[in-house]
């Protein structure tokens, strides 16, 4: 009986440690994510991170051009992401109401759609400017990087996609 008791005590201690670790991690990341939701600077940090990763593939002249594009487009891109974050927050508030109002919910969803359109417009503006101004060598290098890292094989099974989405029309 004492041997089983020691084994149970060890298992209990391990289980307790694992649970504390898991709950601690959940609490920490929940706190971090809550802070991100309130902080608009995370958007600029993400844009900076994307810019750095993109620039490392370019030679010096193309890097200067790309930096100028990012610098010129960053304010609109940041504003679009902030508008989207705020609009989605408004959708959440409207949906959580005890009696969600259809007009308020529709307005919040429309605002979110407009904000998402502005994000797309801003991102596409950056891509368009880069496509027009980068050297052919830089465009080829980026294309090769994308082919190596992100193959487009997800569209090979279009019949499978249609089979699962035909129900939408019923």
Coordinates of C-alpha atoms in Angstrom, one line a residue:
X1 CA 0.0 0.0 0.0
X2 CA 2.8 2.4 0.8
X3 CA 4.4 1.8 -2.7
X4 CA 1.2 2.8 -4.4
X5 CA 0.9 5.8 -2.1
X6 CA 4.3 7.1 -3.2
X7 CA 3.5 6.5 -6.8
X8 CA 0.2 8.4 -6.5
X9 CA 2.0 11.3 -4.7
X10 CA 4.5 11.6 -7.5
X11 CA 1.8 11.4 -10.2
X12 CA -0.2 14.0 -8.3
X13 CA 2.8 16.3 -8.0
X14 CA 3.6 15.9 -11.8
X15 CA -0.1 16.5 -12.7
X16 CA -0.2 19.6 -10.5
X17 CA 3.0 21.0 -12.0
X18 CA 1.7 20.4 -15.5
X19 CA -1.6 22.1 -14.7
X20 CA 0.2 25.1 -13.2
X21 CA 2.4 25.4 -16.2
X22 CA -0.6 25.2 -18.6
X23 CA -2.7 27.7 -16.7
X24 CA 0.3 30.0 -16.3
X25 CA 1.0 29.9 -20.1
X26 CA -2.7 30.5 -20.8
X27 CA -2.8 33.5 -18.4
X28 CA 0.5 34.9 -19.8
X29 CA -0.6 34.7 -23.4
X30 CA -4.0 36.0 -22.6
X31 CA -2.5 39.0 -20.9
X32 CA -0.2 39.6 -23.8
X33 CA -2.9 39.3 -26.4
X34 CA -5.2 41.7 -24.4
X35 CA -2.4 44.2 -24.4
X36 CA -2.0 43.8 -28.1
X37 CA -5.6 44.5 -28.7
X38 CA -5.4 47.8 -26.9
X39 CA -2.0 48.8 -28.4
X40 CA -2.0 50.2 -31.9
X41 CA 1.8 50.0 -32.0
X42 CA 1.8 46.2 -32.7
X43 CA 0.6 47.1 -36.2
X44 CA 3.7 49.2 -36.9
X45 CA 5.9 46.4 -35.4
X46 CA 4.3 43.9 -37.7
X47 CA 4.8 46.1 -40.8
X48 CA 8.4 46.7 -39.7
X49 CA 8.9 42.9 -39.4
X50 CA 7.4 42.3 -42.8
X51 CA 9.6 45.1 -44.3
X52 CA 12.8 43.7 -42.8
X53 CA 12.0 40.2 -44.0
X54 CA 11.3 41.5 -47.5
X55 CA 14.3 43.8 -47.6
X56 CA 16.8 41.1 -46.8
X57 CA 16.2 39.6 -50.3
X58 CA 17.0 42.8 -52.2
X59 CA 20.2 44.5 -53.2
X60 CA 21.1 48.0 -52.0
X61 CA 19.3 50.0 -54.7
X62 CA 16.1 48.0 -54.5
X63 CA 16.2 48.2 -50.7
X64 CA 16.3 52.0 -50.8
X65 CA 13.3 52.0 -53.2
X66 CA 11.4 49.5 -51.1
X67 CA 12.1 51.4 -47.8
X68 CA 10.7 54.5 -49.4
X69 CA 7.5 52.6 -50.5
X70 CA 7.0 51.2 -47.0
X71 CA 7.7 54.6 -45.4
X72 CA 5.2 56.3 -47.7
X73 CA 2.5 53.7 -47.3
X74 CA 3.0 52.9 -43.6
X75 CA 0.6 55.6 -42.2
X76 CA -2.3 54.5 -44.4
X77 CA -1.6 50.9 -43.7
X78 CA -1.4 51.4 -40.0
X79 CA -4.6 53.5 -40.0
X80 CA -6.4 50.8 -42.1
X81 CA -5.4 48.1 -39.6
X82 CA -6.5 50.2 -36.6
X83 CA -9.8 50.9 -38.3
X84 CA -10.3 47.2 -38.9
X85 CA -9.4 46.3 -35.3
X86 CA -11.9 48.9 -34.0
X87 CA -14.6 47.8 -36.4
X88 CA -14.3 44.2 -35.5
X89 CA -14.5 45.2 -31.8
X90 CA -17.7 47.0 -32.6
X91 CA -19.1 43.9 -34.3
X92 CA -18.3 41.9 -31.2
X93 CA -20.0 44.4 -29.0
X94 CA -23.1 44.5 -31.2
X95 CA -23.3 40.7 -31.3
X96 CA -22.9 40.3 -27.5
X97 CA -25.8 42.6 -26.7
X98 CA -28.6 40.9 -24.8
X99 CA -31.0 41.7 -27.6
X100 CA -28.8 42.4 -30.7
X101 CA -30.2 45.2 -32.8
X102 CA -30.3 44.3 -36.5
X103 CA -29.6 47.9 -37.6
X104 CA -26.7 48.3 -35.2
X105 CA -25.3 44.9 -36.1
X106 CA -25.6 45.6 -39.8
X107 CA -23.9 49.0 -39.4
X108 CA -21.0 47.4 -37.5
X109 CA -20.6 44.6 -40.1
X110 CA -20.7 47.2 -42.9
X111 CA -18.0 49.2 -41.1
X112 CA -15.9 46.1 -40.7
X113 CA -16.3 45.3 -44.4
X114 CA -15.2 48.8 -45.3
X115 CA -12.2 48.6 -43.0
X116 CA -11.2 45.2 -44.5
X117 CA -11.5 46.8 -47.9
X118 CA -9.2 49.6 -46.8
X119 CA -6.6 47.1 -45.5
X120 CA -6.7 45.3 -48.8
X121 CA -6.4 48.5 -50.7
X122 CA -3.4 49.6 -48.6
X123 CA -1.6 46.2 -48.9
X124 CA -2.3 46.1 -52.6
X125 CA -1.0 49.7 -53.0
X126 CA 2.3 48.6 -51.4
X127 CA 2.6 45.6 -53.6
X128 CA 1.7 47.6 -56.7
X129 CA 4.3 50.2 -56.0
X130 CA 6.9 47.5 -55.3
X131 CA 6.0 45.6 -58.5
X132 CA 6.3 48.8 -60.6
X133 CA 9.6 50.1 -59.1
X134 CA 11.7 47.1 -58.2
X135 CA 14.3 45.8 -60.7
X136 CA 13.5 42.7 -62.8
X137 CA 16.3 40.9 -60.9
X138 CA 14.6 41.8 -57.6
X139 CA 11.2 40.7 -58.8
X140 CA 12.7 37.4 -60.1
X141 CA 14.4 36.8 -56.7
X142 CA 11.2 37.4 -54.8
X143 CA 9.3 35.2 -57.2
X144 CA 11.8 32.4 -56.6
X145 CA 11.6 32.8 -52.9
X146 CA 7.8 32.5 -53.0
X147 CA 8.0 29.4 -55.2
X148 CA 10.4 27.8 -52.8
X149 CA 8.5 28.7 -49.6
X150 CA 4.9 29.0 -50.7
X151 CA 3.9 26.6 -53.5
X152 CA 0.5 27.1 -55.1
X153 CA -0.5 23.5 -54.8
X154 CA -3.6 24.3 -52.7
X155 CA -5.7 24.9 -55.9
X156 CA -4.8 21.5 -57.5
X157 CA -7.9 19.9 -56.1
X158 CA -10.6 22.4 -57.2
X159 CA -13.2 19.6 -57.7
X160 CA -12.8 18.8 -54.0
X161 CA -13.5 22.4 -53.1
X162 CA -16.6 22.5 -55.3
X163 CA -17.9 19.3 -53.8
X164 CA -17.9 20.7 -50.3
X165 CA -19.4 24.1 -51.3
X166 CA -22.2 23.0 -53.5
X167 CA -24.5 23.0 -50.4
X168 CA -24.2 26.8 -50.2
X169 CA -26.5 27.1 -53.3
X170 CA -29.3 24.7 -51.9

